[in-house]
C-alpha cells in the first residue's frame, strides 16, 4: 500500500525547471508549459507593471526560488522592473544583477548567431561586427533593496535605493542592525530607519490590523515626504478587495499613496511544495503538522501585468505607481566604485613607493647584479600598474606579507601573481623569471576591466594572527572577510527533507548510503528498490523529488576561507557587514563571485597545512643539530629526491601524494624542477579532458616526436614537448600563431568556456583559425591548436600557479628523502591535512626504517617529538595529540609536573591534577605501559584512585568496618583486542595490522606486496580501504587504495562494476577485490571484477565491536559517560566505519 500525499502538497508535481543557478540558454524562445498565465507583453509592448516585493531564497528557509530564476521569469513575463527584497539582507541582489547582465549578453549573442546562420541575410559579419544595441526583448531593470523587519514596529518596510547615496544608507543601516546582533540576526528599530532613510523609497507593508500601522507610517512620511508609500499585497483568502480598500484608506490617512506589490516567494507555482518544506524547516515542524502555516495556494508566484491588473482592477493607480517608483529608483549596482586602500607612508606616493620597493627587492634577489631582462620586465609591469592605478593594491599585499615574515609565519604567493616580477621582487612569490616564462597579461590586463587577484598562503595554524593584524591596521569599518554561501548538499538535503516529510531514520540512512561523499546529485529514484525501498510509495517519491529541488539552495552564510575586502573609505557603504560566528571576525554579505562581478578587490589570505608542516620541519631540523633552512635555501636539484619521487615514494609529499599522481610519477620520472611543475599541472581535469597526457608521456619516453607546427609555435611549447599544458601557453599560441594581441589572447582564454556554454563559439573559432591561416599555417594545424586550447579552457592550470606549488612539492620531498623522521613528525603535528591519515603516515615511516615509539606519560608531550637512539639515529615518539579526545591543557600539566617521571597513575593524578576522564583515556591509549602496566591493569588502577581520606571529624562512622578490597588479577588481552583498542584510542596501531590477524580466515588472497612481481592474471586482494577517489574527469571510474600488512594495492573500479557493487564501494571498510592485474612499468593496477564487503569480519579482531564502539569518549573531560550502546544499535559494518575510517576525495 502506498502512503497518501502529505497535507499541504498536491498529489502530482507540475513540471518545472530544476533548482539550478545556471541560466537556460534560449529561454526567450521556450514555451510556457507550466499551466500559468502566459507572459503578457513580452517584448512586443511596453511593460505595465514592476514587481517591488520579491523574497528570494536568500531569505533563508523562506524564499523558494533562486534570484537567477526570478530574473529569467520576470523577463519571460515582460515585467518593467523587479526588486529583490530579502529580509534584512541584500545577499542575493548581486546574483540577480549578474543574471540580468548575462541575459543581455545572451540576447545580443542570439541576434549575432541568428544573423550568421540566416541564409536570407546579405550582410557578411566579421568577428568584430557590433551587435544591435537593442535586445530582441525588453529585459526588466533590477531595483536593489531589502525588506526591513524592525524590532519595535508592526510595519515591515520595503527599502528601495533611489541613488548611490540611498544604497550606502541602506547598507550602513543593515550593518548597524547586524553588528548589534549575533550572527544571522538583525536588530533595527524605527529610530534607526528615521535616521538613515534618506535616498530610499520606503513602502510600508501593514499588518492585518491597519490601525496599528497608522502612527509609524505617518511618522516616517513626515520625516521623508514624497518617499513613503503604502504597499498592498493580495492575501488570496477571498477578501482581497476588502483588504485593498483598507490599505487605500490607510494610505489616504497617512498621506502615503498605495502601491501594488505581489509579495512574491517563488518564480513559478510548481515551487509551492518546496516552499512548504522550507516553512517546516524554519518552524521546526513536519509536513503533517504544518497546519495553517502552509501556503493556502500557489498564488505567491511571480505574476505578469495581466494577472496583477485583474487583482487591482479597482485600484489601477496602484499598479501604475509601480512603474513610477521603478523609474525613480535609478541606482544600478554597476555604479559601485571600489577605492583601493591608499596608505601613504612618509609622504611617498604609492606608485613611487612601489617602484622603490621593486628596485630594492630585485637588488636583494640578485646580489650579483640584476639582468637587463629583469629590468625590462619590471619597467613594463610598473608602467601598466601605474596606468591602471593598482600600486596601492600591491602595497597592501606587500604589507600583509611583511607582517607575516616579521612574525616568522611562513607564507607564499601563488596563482597568476607568480607571473609578476613585481610580486617576486616584493617577496610575495618565490617563482623567479628563470623558472617560468612570465606572462604578465595573465595577471593584469589593460582591457580586462577587473582588478588583479593575488592569493597568499599562510601557515594554517597561524593565519589568524595575520587576519587580526589586518583588522587592526585597517579597522573593521574598512576591512571584512567575504562570505561563503553554504548550500544544501545531498546528504543534508536527505536528512532535513526526509525528517520534514516524516521518513524514518532508517529510510533516510538508506537514501544517504547511496550518495558518494559530498555529492550534489540527488538520490537516484531508479535505485530505490535496490536499497530496499518501495519506489511506488508516493510519499517517498515526492520526498526524493523535493530533495532534488532543494539541493543547491542557500542554507546560510558562512565566512570565506580568507578572502578579504579592504577599502579606502567605509566598507559598509558598499555592502553590509555582520558578525561572524568566530569571535573577532566580521564578514560582508557577498561572496567572492559577487565581488568579482562588481570589480571589487579581494586579497586572499589563505591557509595551507603544508606551510605549517614545513615551518615545523625546519624548526625540528635546526633543533636536532641540522642546518637552518628556509624555502629558498633548501638544496636544489637533488638527485636522491628525484629518484625517490620516481619510485612513487611520495606519501605526505605536497601535491603528488594522490593515487593518480603516484601512478604518474614513475612514468614521468622527474629529474628537474620544471618536471615537477609539469607533474603538478598535468594530472588535472584540463589536460586530461584535452587529451594531452598520453602524447606528453609518449614524447617524454621517446616514443613519438612533437608535431611539426613550425618554429614559432614550437618555441611556445618546447618545454612541454609540443603539448600546451598551461593557460599562459594557450595565450602565447594565440599571439604567435593567430596574431592576437596579449589582451585579446587573455580575452580568448576567459571567454572560451562561457561562449561554449552559450553555443556561440563560432566567432572565436573563425577568428583564431583565420588568423593562423593568414600567418601561413595549414588549416589542419590551426584546427588542432584551437581544439587543444578549447579542450582545457575550463580547467587549464596557470604555469605560475603550478610553479609556486612545485616549490613546496620539492621542499617537502627533499625533507622526506633526507630527514624522514623530521618530516613525518612535522606532518603528524600539522594534522588534519593531506591525503593520508596518521595511521598511513606512521606506517610509511616505519617502512623507511624509522622507529616509532608509543605514547607514554613519562616521555610524550602534546606534539609528536623526536628522540635520539643509542646509534645516533632519530626515533619518533607519539604525542598526546594522537589520543582521541585528549586535550592540550591536560598534556601541558602532565609535562610541567613530570620532573623525573611518574611511578604510577596515582602520582600522575596527585602531581598533575589530571582528572579521571583524562586518566581513563591515557589508560585506554596504553600510555602507562612504561610503568609495567597492561592496558587493563592501568584502567583498573585509575578507576581505583580515590580522593584523600577526610579528617577524623568528618570520617564515616563505618570506616574501618569494611574489609580491604582484595587484589585482582585481570586476564591479559590478546593481540586482536589490543589492536582494536589502539584504533579506538589512537586511530592507529604499532602492533599487528588487522589483515595480519584476519588473513588466515580468508582463503585465496595474494599479499599486496606480491602484486609488483605477479604476472598478469586474475587475483584476489583484501585490505582496509584507506582512500577512495572519484575524479570528475574519470567518467565514473573510482580508484580505491587497499592496505594490508604488506603494503597497498591500487584498485580501479569501472562504472559497470561500481553499479553492481555500489554499496560495498561506497561504504565498505574491509574489501575483498577480485580482478585482473595490469602493469605499466612499475605501476600495477588491479582492475576490479567483483567486490565483497568483509567489514563485519573486523569484529573478529577482538571482542564484539559493539561493546568497544559503544564506549564513546566524551570530548570534554567533565562530560558525563554515555550509556553503553546496545548491540543492535550498530551493524558491524557501521562499527568498522568508525574504527577504520577512510579518506574520500572527489
CSV table of N, CA and C in Angstrom, one decimal, residues 315-410:
chain,number,residue,atom,x,y,z
A,315,UNK,N,-8.2,49.4,-8.3
A,315,UNK,CA,-7.1,50.4,-7.9
A,315,UNK,C,-6.1,50.4,-8.9
A,316,UNK,N,-6.4,50.9,-10.1
A,316,UNK,CA,-5.4,50.9,-11.2
A,316,UNK,C,-4.2,51.8,-11.0
A,317,UNK,N,-4.5,52.8,-10.2
A,317,UNK,CA,-3.3,53.8,-9.9
A,317,UNK,C,-2.2,53.1,-9.1
A,318,UNK,N,-2.6,52.1,-8.3
A,318,UNK,CA,-1.6,51.4,-7.5
A,318,UNK,C,-0.7,50.6,-8.4
A,319,UNK,N,-1.2,50.1,-9.5
A,319,UNK,CA,-0.4,49.4,-10.5
A,319,UNK,C,0.5,50.3,-11.3
A,320,UNK,N,-0.1,51.5,-11.7
A,320,UNK,CA,0.8,52.4,-12.5
A,320,UNK,C,1.9,53.0,-11.6
A,321,UNK,N,1.6,53.1,-10.3
A,321,UNK,CA,2.6,53.7,-9.4
A,321,UNK,C,3.8,52.8,-9.3
A,322,UNK,N,3.7,51.5,-9.6
A,322,UNK,CA,4.9,50.6,-9.5
A,322,UNK,C,5.9,51.1,-10.5
A,323,UNK,N,5.5,51.5,-11.7
A,323,UNK,CA,6.4,51.9,-12.8
A,323,UNK,C,7.0,53.3,-12.4
A,324,UNK,N,6.2,54.1,-11.8
A,324,UNK,CA,6.7,55.4,-11.4
A,324,UNK,C,7.8,55.3,-10.3
A,325,UNK,N,7.6,54.4,-9.4
A,325,UNK,CA,8.6,54.1,-8.4
A,325,UNK,C,9.9,53.5,-9.0
A,326,UNK,N,9.7,52.6,-9.9
A,326,UNK,CA,10.8,51.9,-10.6
A,326,UNK,C,11.6,53.0,-11.4
A,327,UNK,N,10.9,53.9,-12.0
A,327,UNK,CA,11.7,55.0,-12.7
A,327,UNK,C,12.5,55.8,-11.7
A,328,UNK,N,12.0,56.1,-10.5
A,328,UNK,CA,12.7,56.9,-9.6
A,328,UNK,C,13.9,56.1,-9.0
A,329,UNK,N,13.8,54.8,-8.9
A,329,UNK,CA,15.0,54.0,-8.4
A,329,UNK,C,16.0,53.7,-9.5
A,330,UNK,N,16.8,54.7,-9.8
A,330,UNK,CA,17.7,54.6,-10.9
A,330,UNK,C,19.0,54.0,-10.6
A,331,UNK,N,19.2,53.7,-9.3
A,331,UNK,CA,20.5,53.2,-8.9
A,331,UNK,C,20.8,51.8,-9.5
A,332,UNK,N,22.0,51.6,-10.0
A,332,UNK,CA,22.4,50.3,-10.5
A,332,UNK,C,23.7,49.9,-9.8
A,333,UNK,N,23.8,48.6,-9.5
A,333,UNK,CA,24.9,48.1,-8.7
A,333,UNK,C,26.2,48.4,-9.5
A,334,UNK,N,26.2,48.5,-10.8
A,334,UNK,CA,27.4,48.8,-11.6
A,334,UNK,C,28.0,50.2,-11.2
A,335,UNK,N,27.2,51.0,-10.5
A,335,UNK,CA,27.7,52.3,-10.1
A,335,UNK,C,28.7,52.2,-9.0
A,336,UNK,N,28.7,51.1,-8.3
A,336,UNK,CA,29.6,51.0,-7.1
A,336,UNK,C,31.0,51.1,-7.6
A,337,UNK,N,31.7,52.1,-7.1
A,337,UNK,CA,33.1,52.2,-7.4
A,337,UNK,C,34.0,51.9,-6.2
A,338,UNK,N,34.9,50.9,-6.5
A,338,UNK,CA,35.7,50.4,-5.4
A,338,UNK,C,37.0,51.3,-5.4
A,339,UNK,N,37.4,51.7,-4.2
A,339,UNK,CA,38.6,52.5,-4.0
A,339,UNK,C,39.6,51.7,-3.2
A,340,UNK,N,40.8,51.5,-3.8
A,340,UNK,CA,41.8,50.7,-3.2
A,340,UNK,C,42.3,51.5,-1.9
A,341,UNK,N,42.7,50.7,-0.9
A,341,UNK,CA,43.3,51.4,0.3
A,341,UNK,C,44.6,52.1,-0.1
A,342,UNK,N,44.7,53.3,0.3
A,342,UNK,CA,45.8,54.2,-0.2
A,342,UNK,C,46.6,54.7,1.0
A,343,UNK,N,47.4,53.9,1.6
A,343,UNK,CA,48.2,54.2,2.8
A,343,UNK,C,49.5,54.9,2.4
A,344,UNK,N,49.6,56.2,2.6
A,344,UNK,CA,50.8,57.0,2.2
A,344,UNK,C,51.7,57.0,3.4
A,345,UNK,N,52.9,56.5,3.2
A,345,UNK,CA,53.9,56.5,4.3
A,345,UNK,C,55.0,57.6,4.0
A,346,UNK,N,55.2,58.4,5.0
A,346,UNK,CA,56.2,59.5,4.9
A,346,UNK,C,56.1,60.3,3.7
A,347,UNK,N,54.8,60.5,3.3
A,347,UNK,CA,54.6,61.4,2.2
A,347,UNK,C,54.9,60.8,0.8
A,348,UNK,N,55.3,59.6,0.8
A,348,UNK,CA,55.7,58.9,-0.5
A,348,UNK,C,54.5,58.4,-1.2
A,349,UNK,N,54.2,58.9,-2.4
A,349,UNK,CA,53.1,58.4,-3.2
A,349,UNK,C,53.2,56.9,-3.4
A,350,UNK,N,52.0,56.2,-3.5
A,350,UNK,CA,52.0,54.7,-3.7
A,350,UNK,C,52.8,54.2,-4.9
A,351,UNK,N,52.7,54.9,-6.0
A,351,UNK,CA,53.5,54.4,-7.2
A,351,UNK,C,55.0,54.5,-7.0
A,352,UNK,N,55.4,55.6,-6.4
A,352,UNK,CA,56.8,55.8,-6.1
A,352,UNK,C,57.3,54.8,-5.1
A,353,UNK,N,56.5,54.5,-4.1
A,353,UNK,CA,56.9,53.6,-3.1
A,353,UNK,C,57.0,52.2,-3.7
A,354,UNK,N,56.1,51.8,-4.6
A,354,UNK,CA,56.1,50.5,-5.2
A,354,UNK,C,57.4,50.4,-6.1
A,355,UNK,N,57.7,51.4,-6.8
A,355,UNK,CA,58.9,51.4,-7.7
A,355,UNK,C,60.1,51.3,-6.9
A,356,UNK,N,60.2,52.0,-5.7
A,356,UNK,CA,61.4,51.9,-4.9
A,356,UNK,C,61.5,50.5,-4.3
A,357,UNK,N,60.4,49.9,-3.8
A,357,UNK,CA,60.4,48.6,-3.2
A,357,UNK,C,60.8,47.5,-4.2
A,358,UNK,N,60.3,47.7,-5.4
A,358,UNK,CA,60.7,46.8,-6.5
A,358,UNK,C,62.2,46.8,-6.8
A,359,UNK,N,62.7,48.0,-6.9
A,359,UNK,CA,64.2,48.1,-7.2
A,359,UNK,C,65.0,47.4,-6.0
A,360,UNK,N,64.6,47.7,-4.8
A,360,UNK,CA,65.3,47.2,-3.6
A,360,UNK,C,65.1,45.7,-3.6
A,361,UNK,N,63.9,45.2,-3.9
A,361,UNK,CA,63.7,43.7,-3.9
A,361,UNK,C,64.5,43.0,-5.0
A,362,UNK,N,64.6,43.6,-6.2
A,362,UNK,CA,65.4,43.0,-7.2
A,362,UNK,C,66.9,42.9,-6.8
A,363,UNK,N,67.4,44.0,-6.2
A,363,UNK,CA,68.8,44.0,-5.8
A,363,UNK,C,69.0,42.9,-4.7
A,364,UNK,N,68.0,42.7,-3.9
A,364,UNK,CA,68.2,41.7,-2.8
A,364,UNK,C,68.1,40.3,-3.4
A,365,UNK,N,67.2,40.1,-4.4
A,365,UNK,CA,67.1,38.8,-5.1
A,365,UNK,C,68.3,38.5,-6.0
A,366,UNK,N,68.9,39.5,-6.5
A,366,UNK,CA,70.0,39.3,-7.4
A,366,UNK,C,71.3,40.0,-6.9
A,367,UNK,N,71.9,39.4,-5.9
A,367,UNK,CA,73.1,40.1,-5.3
A,367,UNK,C,74.3,40.3,-6.2
A,368,UNK,N,74.3,39.4,-7.3
A,368,UNK,CA,75.4,39.5,-8.2
A,368,UNK,C,75.1,40.4,-9.4
A,369,UNK,N,74.1,41.1,-9.3
A,369,UNK,CA,73.7,42.0,-10.5
A,369,UNK,C,72.4,41.6,-11.1
A,370,UNK,N,71.6,42.6,-11.4
A,370,UNK,CA,70.2,42.4,-11.9
A,370,UNK,C,70.3,42.3,-13.5
A,371,UNK,N,69.9,41.2,-14.0
A,371,UNK,CA,69.9,41.0,-15.5
A,371,UNK,C,69.1,42.1,-16.2
A,372,UNK,N,69.5,42.5,-17.3
A,372,UNK,CA,68.7,43.6,-18.1
A,372,UNK,C,67.3,43.1,-18.4
A,373,UNK,N,67.1,41.8,-18.6
A,373,UNK,CA,65.8,41.3,-18.9
A,373,UNK,C,64.9,41.5,-17.7
A,374,UNK,N,65.4,41.4,-16.5
A,374,UNK,CA,64.6,41.7,-15.3
A,374,UNK,C,64.2,43.1,-15.2
A,375,UNK,N,65.2,44.0,-15.5
A,375,UNK,CA,64.9,45.4,-15.5
A,375,UNK,C,63.7,45.7,-16.5
A,376,UNK,N,63.8,45.1,-17.7
A,376,UNK,CA,62.8,45.4,-18.7
A,376,UNK,C,61.4,44.9,-18.3
A,377,UNK,N,61.4,43.7,-17.7
A,377,UNK,CA,60.1,43.2,-17.2
A,377,UNK,C,59.5,44.1,-16.1
A,378,UNK,N,60.4,44.6,-15.2
A,378,UNK,CA,59.9,45.4,-14.1
A,378,UNK,C,59.4,46.7,-14.7
A,379,UNK,N,60.1,47.3,-15.7
A,379,UNK,CA,59.7,48.6,-16.2
A,379,UNK,C,58.3,48.4,-16.9
A,380,UNK,N,58.1,47.4,-17.6
A,380,UNK,CA,56.9,47.1,-18.3
A,380,UNK,C,55.7,47.0,-17.3
A,381,UNK,N,55.9,46.2,-16.3
A,381,UNK,CA,54.9,45.9,-15.3
A,381,UNK,C,54.6,47.2,-14.5
A,382,UNK,N,55.6,47.9,-14.1
A,382,UNK,CA,55.4,49.1,-13.3
A,382,UNK,C,54.6,50.2,-14.1
A,383,UNK,N,54.9,50.2,-15.4
A,383,UNK,CA,54.2,51.2,-16.2
A,383,UNK,C,52.7,50.9,-16.3
A,384,UNK,N,52.4,49.6,-16.5
A,384,UNK,CA,51.0,49.2,-16.6
A,384,UNK,C,50.3,49.4,-15.2
A,385,UNK,N,51.0,49.0,-14.1
A,385,UNK,CA,50.4,49.2,-12.8
A,385,UNK,C,50.1,50.7,-12.5
A,386,UNK,N,51.0,51.5,-12.9
A,386,UNK,CA,50.8,53.0,-12.7
A,386,UNK,C,49.7,53.5,-13.6
A,387,UNK,N,49.6,53.0,-14.8
A,387,UNK,CA,48.5,53.4,-15.7
A,387,UNK,C,47.1,53.1,-15.1
A,388,UNK,N,47.0,51.8,-14.5
A,388,UNK,CA,45.7,51.3,-14.0
A,388,UNK,C,45.5,51.7,-12.6
A,389,UNK,N,46.5,52.3,-11.9
A,389,UNK,CA,46.3,52.7,-10.5
A,389,UNK,C,46.3,51.6,-9.5
A,390,UNK,N,47.0,50.5,-9.8
A,390,UNK,CA,47.0,49.3,-8.9
A,390,UNK,C,48.1,49.3,-7.9
A,391,UNK,N,48.9,50.4,-7.8
A,391,UNK,CA,50.0,50.4,-6.9
A,391,UNK,C,49.6,50.2,-5.4
A,392,UNK,N,48.5,50.8,-5.0
A,392,UNK,CA,48.1,50.6,-3.6
A,392,UNK,C,47.7,49.1,-3.3
A,393,UNK,N,47.2,48.4,-4.3
A,393,UNK,CA,46.9,47.0,-4.1
A,393,UNK,C,48.1,46.2,-3.8
A,394,UNK,N,49.2,46.4,-4.7
A,394,UNK,CA,50.4,45.7,-4.5
A,394,UNK,C,51.0,46.0,-3.1
A,395,UNK,N,50.9,47.2,-2.7
A,395,UNK,CA,51.5,47.6,-1.4
A,395,UNK,C,50.7,47.0,-0.3
A,396,UNK,N,49.4,46.9,-0.4
A,396,UNK,CA,48.6,46.3,0.6
A,396,UNK,C,49.0,44.8,0.9
A,397,UNK,N,49.2,44.1,-0.2
A,397,UNK,CA,49.6,42.7,-0.1
A,397,UNK,C,51.1,42.6,0.4
A,398,UNK,N,51.9,43.5,0.0
A,398,UNK,CA,53.3,43.6,0.5
A,398,UNK,C,53.3,43.8,2.0
A,399,UNK,N,52.5,44.7,2.5
A,399,UNK,CA,52.5,45.0,3.9
A,399,UNK,C,52.0,43.7,4.7
A,400,UNK,N,51.0,43.0,4.2
A,400,UNK,CA,50.5,41.8,4.8
A,400,UNK,C,51.6,40.8,4.9
A,401,UNK,N,52.3,40.5,3.8
A,401,UNK,CA,53.3,39.5,3.8
A,401,UNK,C,54.5,40.0,4.7
A,402,UNK,N,54.8,41.3,4.7
A,402,UNK,CA,55.9,41.7,5.5
A,402,UNK,C,55.6,41.5,7.0
A,403,UNK,N,54.3,41.7,7.4
A,403,UNK,CA,53.9,41.5,8.8
A,403,UNK,C,54.1,40.0,9.1
A,404,UNK,N,53.7,39.1,8.2
A,404,UNK,CA,53.8,37.7,8.5
A,404,UNK,C,55.3,37.3,8.6
A,405,UNK,N,56.1,37.8,7.8
A,405,UNK,CA,57.5,37.4,7.9
A,405,UNK,C,58.1,38.0,9.1
A,406,UNK,N,57.7,39.2,9.6
A,406,UNK,CA,58.2,39.7,10.8
A,406,UNK,C,57.9,38.8,12.0
A,407,UNK,N,56.8,38.0,11.9
A,407,UNK,CA,56.4,37.1,13.0
A,407,UNK,C,56.8,35.7,12.7
A,408,UNK,N,57.7,35.5,11.7
A,408,UNK,CA,58.2,34.2,11.3
A,408,UNK,C,57.1,33.2,11.0
A,409,UNK,N,56.1,33.8,10.3
A,409,UNK,CA,55.0,33.0,9.8
A,409,UNK,C,55.3,32.7,8.3
A,410,UNK,N,55.4,31.4,8.0
A,410,UNK,CA,55.7,31.0,6.6
A,410,UNK,C,54.6,31.4,5.7
